[in-house]
Amino acid sequence: MLQIYPAIIHEEDGYWIEFPDLEGCQTCGTSLEETMELAQEALGLYLVSLAEHDQPIPAPSSIGEISVKDGHATYVSTDMNIYRRDTRAVKKMLSIPAWLAKEAEANNISLSKVLQDALKEQLHLA
């Protein structure tokens, strides 16, 4: 699930980024490229942690609402699915009509993959 949040990037002996909407979410790096990469990771891990602890995920502010005294406002995007920790497969029992199972098997269609793809689409996680 792609998330985009405004951030403030600062330059002091390298770079550091903070997310005004997410208290305590920040990171730093020696180059701009490294800092932006680490910002995506920090944002993803922060949001996944909120979700895994059943805490609400704050809505991102508009970049125009961000007050910048020292630094520059930018957007940082991240895919939360990359940072989800419990990715183990679990078995679930399901029922489908026999003729449909036969057709899927004849066409080498993985029911597990179809179900995963459909769930991601229904949950807007794709």
Short mmCIF file of C-alpha atoms in Angstrom, two decimals:
data_model
loop_
_atom_site.label_atom_id
_atom_site.label_comp_id
_atom_site.label_asym_id
_atom_site.label_seq_id
_atom_site.Cartn_x
_atom_site.Cartn_y
_atom_site.Cartn_z
CA MET A 1 0.00 0.00 0.00
CA LEU A 2 1.62 3.22 -1.19
CA GLN A 3 1.67 6.06 1.32
CA ILE A 4 2.92 9.60 0.67
CA TYR A 5 3.76 12.06 3.46
CA PRO A 6 5.26 15.53 3.50
CA ALA A 7 8.71 15.78 5.02
CA ILE A 8 11.24 18.45 5.82
CA ILE A 9 14.79 17.85 4.68
CA HIS A 10 17.63 19.62 6.46
CA GLU A 11 21.28 19.93 5.49
CA GLU A 12 23.81 19.90 8.36
CA ASP A 13 26.98 17.80 8.02
CA GLY A 14 24.92 15.54 5.76
CA TYR A 15 21.15 15.45 5.60
CA TRP A 16 18.29 14.60 7.91
CA ILE A 17 14.57 14.30 7.31
CA GLU A 18 11.65 14.68 9.66
CA PHE A 19 7.95 13.96 9.12
CA PRO A 20 5.83 16.68 10.79
CA ASP A 21 2.70 14.46 10.81
CA LEU A 22 4.50 11.55 12.50
CA GLU A 23 6.00 12.37 15.88
CA GLY A 24 9.51 10.98 16.23
CA CYS A 25 9.75 9.68 12.65
CA GLN A 26 13.04 10.93 11.25
CA THR A 27 16.28 9.70 9.75
CA CYS A 28 19.60 10.96 8.44
CA GLY A 29 22.29 10.12 5.92
CA THR A 30 25.56 11.34 4.49
CA SER A 31 24.25 11.93 0.95
CA LEU A 32 20.92 13.10 -0.37
CA GLU A 33 20.35 9.76 -2.13
CA GLU A 34 21.06 7.75 1.02
CA THR A 35 18.87 10.03 3.13
CA MET A 36 15.90 9.74 0.76
CA GLU A 37 16.25 5.95 0.68
CA LEU A 38 16.40 5.83 4.49
CA ALA A 39 13.40 8.19 4.66
CA GLN A 40 11.30 5.72 2.66
CA GLU A 41 12.33 2.94 5.04
CA ALA A 42 11.73 5.03 8.19
CA LEU A 43 8.29 6.06 6.93
CA GLY A 44 7.34 2.49 6.00
CA LEU A 45 8.48 1.00 9.30
CA TYR A 46 6.77 3.75 11.30
CA LEU A 47 3.42 3.30 9.54
CA VAL A 48 3.57 -0.51 9.72
CA SER A 49 4.34 -0.29 13.44
CA LEU A 50 1.23 1.85 13.95
CA ALA A 51 -0.91 -0.61 11.97
CA GLU A 52 0.49 -3.66 13.78
CA HIS A 53 -0.26 -2.05 17.15
CA ASP A 54 -3.82 -1.13 16.07
CA GLN A 55 -3.06 2.57 16.31
CA PRO A 56 -4.59 5.01 13.85
CA ILE A 57 -2.46 6.13 10.93
CA PRO A 58 -2.60 9.93 10.73
CA ALA A 59 -3.71 11.44 7.46
CA PRO A 60 -0.88 13.23 5.67
CA SER A 61 -0.98 17.01 5.62
CA SER A 62 -0.79 18.95 2.41
CA ILE A 63 2.73 20.11 1.71
CA GLY A 64 1.38 23.67 1.62
CA GLU A 65 0.33 23.35 5.28
CA ILE A 66 3.88 22.53 6.41
CA SER A 67 5.74 25.39 8.05
CA VAL A 68 9.43 25.23 7.18
CA LYS A 69 11.87 27.42 9.10
CA ASP A 70 15.08 25.52 8.40
CA GLY A 71 15.11 23.22 5.39
CA HIS A 72 12.91 22.35 2.45
CA ALA A 73 9.54 20.62 2.24
CA THR A 74 9.27 17.56 0.03
CA TYR A 75 7.16 14.44 -0.30
CA VAL A 76 8.37 10.95 0.59
CA SER A 77 6.55 7.83 -0.58
CA THR A 78 6.79 4.30 0.73
CA ASP A 79 5.15 0.93 0.14
CA MET A 80 3.99 -0.35 3.52
CA ASN A 81 3.76 -3.93 2.22
CA ILE A 82 7.56 -4.08 1.93
CA TYR A 83 7.92 -3.49 5.67
CA ARG A 84 5.22 -5.80 7.02
CA ARG A 85 6.84 -8.23 9.41
CA ASP A 86 4.46 -11.18 9.60
CA THR A 87 4.70 -12.47 6.04
CA ARG A 88 4.48 -16.17 6.84
CA ALA A 89 1.97 -18.17 4.84
CA VAL A 90 -1.08 -19.48 6.70
CA LYS A 91 -3.46 -22.16 5.51
CA LYS A 92 -7.10 -21.21 5.07
CA MET A 93 -9.85 -23.57 4.10
CA LEU A 94 -12.11 -22.44 1.26
CA SER A 95 -14.82 -23.92 -0.89
CA ILE A 96 -15.38 -23.45 -4.62
CA PRO A 97 -17.52 -25.43 -7.07
CA ALA A 98 -15.86 -28.63 -8.29
CA TRP A 99 -16.12 -27.61 -11.95
CA LEU A 100 -14.29 -24.35 -11.20
CA ALA A 101 -11.52 -26.15 -9.32
CA LYS A 102 -11.16 -28.56 -12.27
CA GLU A 103 -10.92 -25.68 -14.78
CA ALA A 104 -8.34 -23.87 -12.65
CA GLU A 105 -6.24 -27.01 -12.35
CA ALA A 106 -6.48 -27.70 -16.09
CA ASN A 107 -5.20 -24.18 -16.76
CA ASN A 108 -2.42 -24.35 -14.16
CA ILE A 109 -3.95 -21.53 -12.12
CA SER A 110 -2.79 -21.26 -8.53
CA LEU A 111 -5.85 -20.76 -6.34
CA SER A 112 -3.60 -19.46 -3.59
CA LYS A 113 -2.16 -16.73 -5.83
CA VAL A 114 -5.58 -15.79 -7.22
CA LEU A 115 -6.96 -15.45 -3.69
CA GLN A 116 -3.98 -13.36 -2.55
CA ASP A 117 -4.27 -11.07 -5.57
CA ALA A 118 -8.02 -10.68 -5.12
CA LEU A 119 -7.68 -9.90 -1.41
CA LYS A 120 -5.01 -7.29 -2.08
CA GLU A 121 -7.24 -5.67 -4.68
CA GLN A 122 -10.32 -5.72 -2.43
CA LEU A 123 -8.32 -4.25 0.45
CA HIS A 124 -6.66 -1.66 -1.83
CA LEU A 125 -3.22 -3.04 -0.98
CA ALA A 126 -2.09 -3.75 -4.54
#
